[in-house]
Short mmCIF file of C-alpha atoms and ligand atoms in Angstrom, two decimals:
data_model
loop_
_atom_site.label_atom_id
_atom_site.label_comp_id
_atom_site.label_asym_id
_atom_site.label_seq_id
_atom_site.Cartn_x
_atom_site.Cartn_y
_atom_site.Cartn_z
CA MET A 23 5.01 23.78 -7.51
CA THR A 24 5.85 20.14 -7.46
CA GLU A 25 3.44 18.26 -9.76
CA LEU A 26 1.94 15.02 -7.84
CA LYS A 27 0.05 13.55 -10.51
CA ASN A 28 1.12 9.86 -11.46
CA ARG A 29 3.63 9.94 -8.41
CA LYS A 30 3.55 6.53 -6.27
CA ALA A 31 3.05 6.47 -2.75
CA ILE A 32 2.82 4.09 0.27
CA ILE A 33 0.76 4.94 3.32
CA THR A 34 1.01 2.85 6.40
CA GLY A 35 -2.25 2.52 8.28
CA GLY A 36 -4.06 3.83 5.17
CA GLY A 37 -7.13 1.88 5.63
CA ARG A 38 -8.83 4.25 8.14
CA GLY A 39 -8.27 7.57 10.26
CA LEU A 40 -5.63 9.94 9.19
CA GLY A 41 -4.07 7.54 6.83
CA LYS A 42 -7.20 7.12 4.86
CA ALA A 43 -7.93 10.75 4.65
CA THR A 44 -4.43 11.16 3.28
CA ALA A 45 -4.89 8.34 0.70
CA ILE A 46 -7.97 9.99 -0.61
CA ALA A 47 -6.32 13.44 -0.63
CA PHE A 48 -3.44 11.83 -2.92
CA ALA A 49 -5.86 10.03 -5.14
CA LYS A 50 -7.46 13.41 -5.70
CA GLU A 51 -3.92 14.63 -6.87
CA GLY A 52 -3.72 11.83 -9.21
CA ILE A 53 -1.29 9.95 -6.97
CA ASP A 54 -1.31 6.19 -7.15
CA VAL A 55 -1.36 4.75 -3.80
CA ALA A 56 -0.63 1.50 -1.70
CA ILE A 57 -2.06 1.34 1.66
CA THR A 58 -1.22 -1.05 4.59
CA GLY A 59 -2.80 -2.03 7.69
CA ARG A 60 -3.71 -5.32 9.36
CA ASN A 61 -7.48 -5.56 8.76
CA GLU A 62 -7.90 -6.79 5.28
CA ALA A 63 -11.58 -6.02 5.05
CA VAL A 64 -11.04 -2.25 6.01
CA LEU A 65 -8.06 -1.97 3.39
CA LYS A 66 -10.27 -3.64 0.60
CA GLU A 67 -13.11 -1.12 1.34
CA THR A 68 -10.68 1.93 1.12
CA VAL A 69 -9.16 0.55 -2.04
CA SER A 70 -12.34 0.48 -3.91
CA GLU A 71 -12.94 4.29 -2.60
CA LEU A 72 -9.49 5.06 -4.08
CA LYS A 73 -10.04 3.54 -7.35
CA ALA A 74 -13.40 5.12 -7.76
CA LEU A 75 -11.20 8.55 -7.92
CA GLY A 76 -9.25 7.07 -11.07
CA VAL A 77 -6.13 6.16 -9.57
CA ASN A 78 -4.37 2.93 -9.34
CA ALA A 79 -4.74 1.59 -5.69
CA ILE A 80 -3.40 -1.53 -4.08
CA TYR A 81 -3.32 -2.78 -0.49
CA ALA A 82 -1.04 -5.19 1.70
CA ALA A 83 -2.04 -6.51 4.96
CA PHE A 84 0.80 -6.88 7.49
CA ASP A 85 1.95 -5.96 10.92
CA VAL A 86 4.46 -3.19 10.89
CA SER A 87 6.07 -4.33 14.03
CA ASN A 88 7.11 -7.69 12.32
CA TYR A 89 10.30 -6.96 10.29
CA GLU A 90 9.90 -10.17 8.10
CA GLU A 91 6.43 -9.33 7.07
CA VAL A 92 7.48 -5.57 6.49
CA GLN A 93 10.22 -6.85 4.24
CA LYS A 94 8.15 -9.22 2.19
CA SER A 95 4.99 -6.81 1.86
CA ILE A 96 7.01 -3.73 1.06
CA LYS A 97 8.82 -5.47 -1.69
CA SER A 98 5.69 -6.84 -3.27
CA LEU A 99 4.09 -3.57 -3.11
CA ILE A 100 7.01 -1.59 -4.70
CA ASP A 101 7.09 -4.40 -7.44
CA THR A 102 3.53 -3.85 -8.20
CA LEU A 103 3.45 -0.04 -8.30
CA GLY A 104 6.51 -0.23 -10.22
CA SER A 105 8.39 2.59 -8.40
CA ILE A 106 8.00 4.69 -5.17
CA ASP A 107 8.28 8.30 -4.61
CA ILE A 108 6.43 8.95 -1.34
CA LEU A 109 6.23 7.01 1.93
CA VAL A 110 3.92 8.24 4.82
CA ASN A 111 4.75 6.53 7.94
CA ASN A 112 1.30 6.95 9.60
CA ALA A 113 0.51 3.46 11.47
CA GLY A 114 0.54 3.89 15.00
CA ILE A 115 -1.30 2.89 18.31
CA ALA A 116 -1.79 4.64 21.58
CA ALA A 117 -2.82 3.71 24.95
CA PHE A 118 -2.87 5.72 28.26
CA GLY A 119 -2.07 4.56 31.79
CA SER A 120 0.25 5.15 34.66
CA LEU A 121 3.84 3.72 34.20
CA ASN A 122 3.24 1.08 36.96
CA ASP A 123 -0.31 0.24 35.91
CA MET A 124 0.36 -0.35 32.29
CA GLU A 125 1.28 -4.11 31.34
CA VAL A 126 4.73 -4.47 30.29
CA ASN A 127 3.52 -6.05 26.99
CA GLN A 128 1.39 -3.22 25.99
CA TRP A 129 4.28 -0.64 26.67
CA ARG A 130 6.69 -2.73 24.65
CA GLN A 131 3.94 -2.88 21.73
CA ILE A 132 3.47 0.67 21.51
CA ILE A 133 7.24 1.18 21.19
CA GLN A 134 7.48 -1.79 18.83
CA THR A 135 4.67 -0.62 16.51
CA ASN A 136 5.21 3.25 16.56
CA VAL A 137 9.09 3.05 16.55
CA MET A 138 10.49 -0.09 15.22
CA GLY A 139 7.53 -0.40 12.78
CA MET A 140 8.39 2.85 11.21
CA TYR A 141 12.11 2.00 11.19
CA TYR A 142 11.40 -1.15 9.51
CA VAL A 143 9.26 0.19 6.80
CA THR A 144 11.59 3.22 6.21
CA LYS A 145 14.73 0.77 5.96
CA GLU A 146 12.81 -1.15 3.07
CA VAL A 147 11.73 2.10 1.13
CA LEU A 148 14.83 4.18 1.61
CA PRO A 149 17.14 2.26 -0.81
CA HIS A 150 14.55 2.92 -3.65
CA LEU A 151 14.52 6.45 -3.11
CA ILE A 152 18.23 6.77 -2.95
CA ALA A 153 18.72 5.22 -6.06
CA LYS A 154 16.43 7.60 -7.71
CA ASN A 155 17.95 10.43 -6.03
CA GLU A 156 14.44 11.81 -5.18
CA GLY A 157 11.75 11.11 -2.71
CA ASP A 158 9.53 12.20 0.19
CA ILE A 159 9.16 10.69 3.54
CA ILE A 160 6.56 11.75 5.98
CA ASN A 161 6.73 10.67 9.42
CA VAL A 162 3.87 11.03 11.97
CA SER A 163 4.74 11.97 15.54
CA SER A 164 2.46 13.84 17.76
CA THR A 165 2.15 16.68 20.16
CA ALA A 166 2.85 13.89 22.78
CA GLY A 167 6.30 13.52 21.32
CA LEU A 168 7.24 17.35 22.15
CA SER A 169 6.16 16.90 25.97
CA GLY A 170 5.24 14.28 28.02
CA ASN A 171 1.97 14.00 30.23
CA ALA A 172 0.92 12.02 33.15
CA THR A 173 -0.44 8.56 31.72
CA THR A 174 1.34 8.94 28.24
CA SER A 175 4.94 7.53 29.02
CA ALA A 176 4.65 4.87 26.60
CA TYR A 177 3.18 6.85 23.67
CA SER A 178 5.11 9.92 24.45
CA ALA A 179 8.53 7.87 24.64
CA SER A 180 7.53 6.33 21.21
CA LYS A 181 6.69 9.87 19.67
CA PHE A 182 9.77 11.46 20.99
CA ALA A 183 11.85 8.45 19.45
CA VAL A 184 10.13 9.01 16.11
CA ILE A 185 11.16 12.76 16.12
CA GLY A 186 14.68 11.91 16.85
CA MET A 187 14.75 9.14 14.28
CA SER A 188 12.99 11.37 11.58
CA GLN A 189 15.16 14.50 12.09
CA SER A 190 18.34 12.40 11.75
CA LEU A 191 17.18 10.91 8.72
CA MET A 192 16.20 14.26 7.35
CA LYS A 193 19.86 15.40 7.80
CA GLU A 194 21.18 11.99 6.54
CA VAL A 195 19.24 12.11 3.33
CA ARG A 196 18.93 15.61 2.09
CA LYS A 197 21.95 15.27 -0.01
CA ASN A 198 19.95 12.43 -1.78
CA ASN A 199 17.25 14.93 -2.84
CA ILE A 200 15.03 13.15 -0.35
CA ARG A 201 12.84 15.48 1.80
CA VAL A 202 11.83 13.93 5.28
CA CYS A 203 9.21 15.72 7.29
CA THR A 204 8.31 15.27 10.86
CA LEU A 205 4.47 15.98 11.80
CA THR A 206 3.55 16.79 15.41
CA PRO A 207 -0.24 17.00 15.21
CA SER A 208 -2.60 17.72 18.10
CA THR A 209 -5.84 15.81 18.72
CA ILE A 210 -7.61 14.80 15.55
CA ALA A 211 -10.95 13.19 15.38
CA SER A 212 -10.33 9.71 14.46
CA ASP A 213 -10.86 5.99 16.05
CA MET A 214 -7.76 6.43 18.16
CA SER A 215 -8.59 9.87 19.83
CA ILE A 216 -12.32 9.01 20.16
CA ASP A 217 -11.49 5.52 21.77
CA LEU A 218 -8.91 7.48 24.15
CA GLY A 219 -11.71 9.89 25.18
CA ILE A 220 -9.96 13.08 23.92
CA ALA A 221 -12.07 13.61 20.88
CA LYS A 222 -15.92 13.40 20.31
CA LYS A 223 -17.78 12.33 17.19
CA ASP A 224 -19.68 15.02 15.52
CA SER A 225 -17.36 17.87 16.57
CA GLU A 226 -16.29 19.00 13.32
CA ASP A 227 -16.40 22.62 14.13
CA SER A 228 -13.84 22.66 17.13
CA VAL A 229 -11.90 19.51 16.66
CA LEU A 230 -9.22 19.14 13.90
CA GLN A 231 -10.38 16.52 11.15
CA PRO A 232 -8.12 14.01 9.28
CA GLU A 233 -8.78 16.05 6.07
CA ASP A 234 -6.81 18.96 7.67
CA PHE A 235 -3.82 16.64 8.33
CA ALA A 236 -4.07 15.32 4.74
CA GLU A 237 -4.28 18.97 3.29
CA LEU A 238 -1.15 19.79 5.39
CA ILE A 239 0.72 16.69 3.94
CA VAL A 240 -0.40 17.62 0.39
CA SER A 241 0.66 21.27 0.60
CA GLY A 242 4.31 20.25 1.77
CA LEU A 243 4.77 17.85 -1.15
CA LYS A 244 3.73 20.52 -3.44
CA LEU A 245 6.58 22.88 -2.49
CA PRO A 246 9.16 23.28 -5.06
CA ARG A 247 11.89 20.57 -4.57
CA ARG A 248 14.35 23.05 -3.39
CA ALA A 249 12.06 23.62 -0.29
CA MET A 250 11.17 21.07 2.32
CA MET A 251 8.67 21.35 5.08
CA ALA A 252 11.03 19.59 7.96
CA ASN A 253 8.59 19.91 10.73
CA ALA A 254 4.92 21.01 11.21
CA SER A 255 2.57 21.11 14.22
CA LEU A 256 -1.10 21.30 13.42
CA TRP A 257 -3.16 22.76 16.23
CA SER A 258 -6.95 23.40 16.28
CA THR A 259 -7.99 26.92 16.34
CA ASN A 260 -10.21 26.78 19.42
CA PRO A 261 -8.91 24.34 22.05
N1 NAP B 313 -5.90 11.10 16.25
C1 NAP B 313 -5.03 11.90 16.82
O1 NAP B 313 -5.45 12.70 17.48
C2 NAP B 313 -3.56 11.66 16.40
C3 NAP B 313 -2.83 13.07 17.06
C4 NAP B 313 -1.36 12.82 16.73
C5 NAP B 313 -0.92 11.77 16.19
N2 NAP B 313 -1.60 10.81 15.65
C6 NAP B 313 -0.99 9.72 14.98
O2 NAP B 313 -1.46 9.59 13.76
C7 NAP B 313 -1.34 8.16 13.30
C8 NAP B 313 -2.65 7.70 12.73
O3 NAP B 313 -3.73 7.95 14.01
P1 NAP B 313 -5.14 7.68 13.68
O4 NAP B 313 -5.78 8.65 14.55
O5 NAP B 313 -5.47 7.56 12.25
O6 NAP B 313 -5.30 6.42 14.41
P2 NAP B 313 -6.48 5.13 14.16
O7 NAP B 313 -7.59 5.76 13.56
O8 NAP B 313 -6.49 4.07 15.12
O9 NAP B 313 -5.56 4.33 12.82
C9 NAP B 313 -4.36 3.56 13.07
C10 NAP B 313 -4.08 2.94 11.77
O10 NAP B 313 -2.76 2.34 12.10
C11 NAP B 313 -2.74 1.09 11.48
N3 NAP B 313 -2.06 0.15 12.34
C12 NAP B 313 -1.89 0.11 13.82
N4 NAP B 313 -1.13 -0.58 14.27
C13 NAP B 313 -0.48 -1.34 13.24
C14 NAP B 313 0.27 -2.45 13.27
N5 NAP B 313 0.92 -3.08 14.23
N6 NAP B 313 0.70 -2.89 11.76
C15 NAP B 313 -0.05 -2.26 10.73
N7 NAP B 313 -0.71 -1.09 10.82
C16 NAP B 313 -1.11 -0.81 12.00
C17 NAP B 313 -4.17 0.71 11.60
O11 NAP B 313 -4.73 -0.29 10.79
P3 NAP B 313 -5.10 -1.78 11.21
O12 NAP B 313 -6.02 -1.47 12.39
O13 NAP B 313 -5.98 -2.30 10.07
O14 NAP B 313 -3.91 -2.56 11.79
C18 NAP B 313 -5.03 2.13 11.31
O15 NAP B 313 -5.00 2.11 9.93
C19 NAP B 313 -0.80 7.51 14.40
O16 NAP B 313 0.81 7.07 14.28
C20 NAP B 313 -1.10 8.36 15.78
O17 NAP B 313 -0.25 8.20 16.84
C21 NAP B 313 -2.89 10.68 15.90
#
């Protein structure tokens, strides 16, 4: 089993939702965590919770869809952490609406955040992992990236793109001892799914919880380094 204690991770969108649950699960494993997002107050609060678990935790507030901000912030986070072992590309946005009804700007922003944002962050972290000849990248797609549905054209297009980018990268950097994992979870209770009306608060028994997602990521990371969880779908037992 791979020992995770004292590893260093960056989790985009780590202040709340699935990213926060992952940050907490990492901290419980003794991983130092850098979380990112746009809302500084939320990031500060989550950093306090992470520190209380006994790890080094830091944050950077920036927009993943802005390459200049990504370059500056990722460099600063890695400088402060001292090194980097794990990247979780989790930040994302979703909105549903028919192709004609959705504003061009909103369609573009979903692609810019979910696809370009993931590409920008990965581009800044990857050279560090290649230089160490070791690392893990977890890219969060969705079941919406496996099949399209009415009103999900922008979100599905972005999550299909994530799968293509992530699987290509996996084949590119296996030789560098870098494991790339593409996750395609179904609905998980979070601000995103509750705001979209596809999950309800207080539905722990039937709907996937952020902790379930975090546990899957930790299990994948714990595999011996010769083994890689290349793709994983997480579904609830009872729809
Ligand atoms: N929940 C689900 O049912 C579900 C299912 C499958 C896949 N996913 C995917 O899982 C990931 C996490 O989703 P979630 O449910 O946890 O959503 P969420 O509760 O809405 O959280 C989204 C996170 O992404 C960050 N973020 C969004 N846009 C950003 C930007 N432009 N720059 C920087 N950070 C940004 C947010 O931080 P700030 O608000 O501070 O910027 C927040 O931390 C997303 O990629 C989502 O598509 C979710």
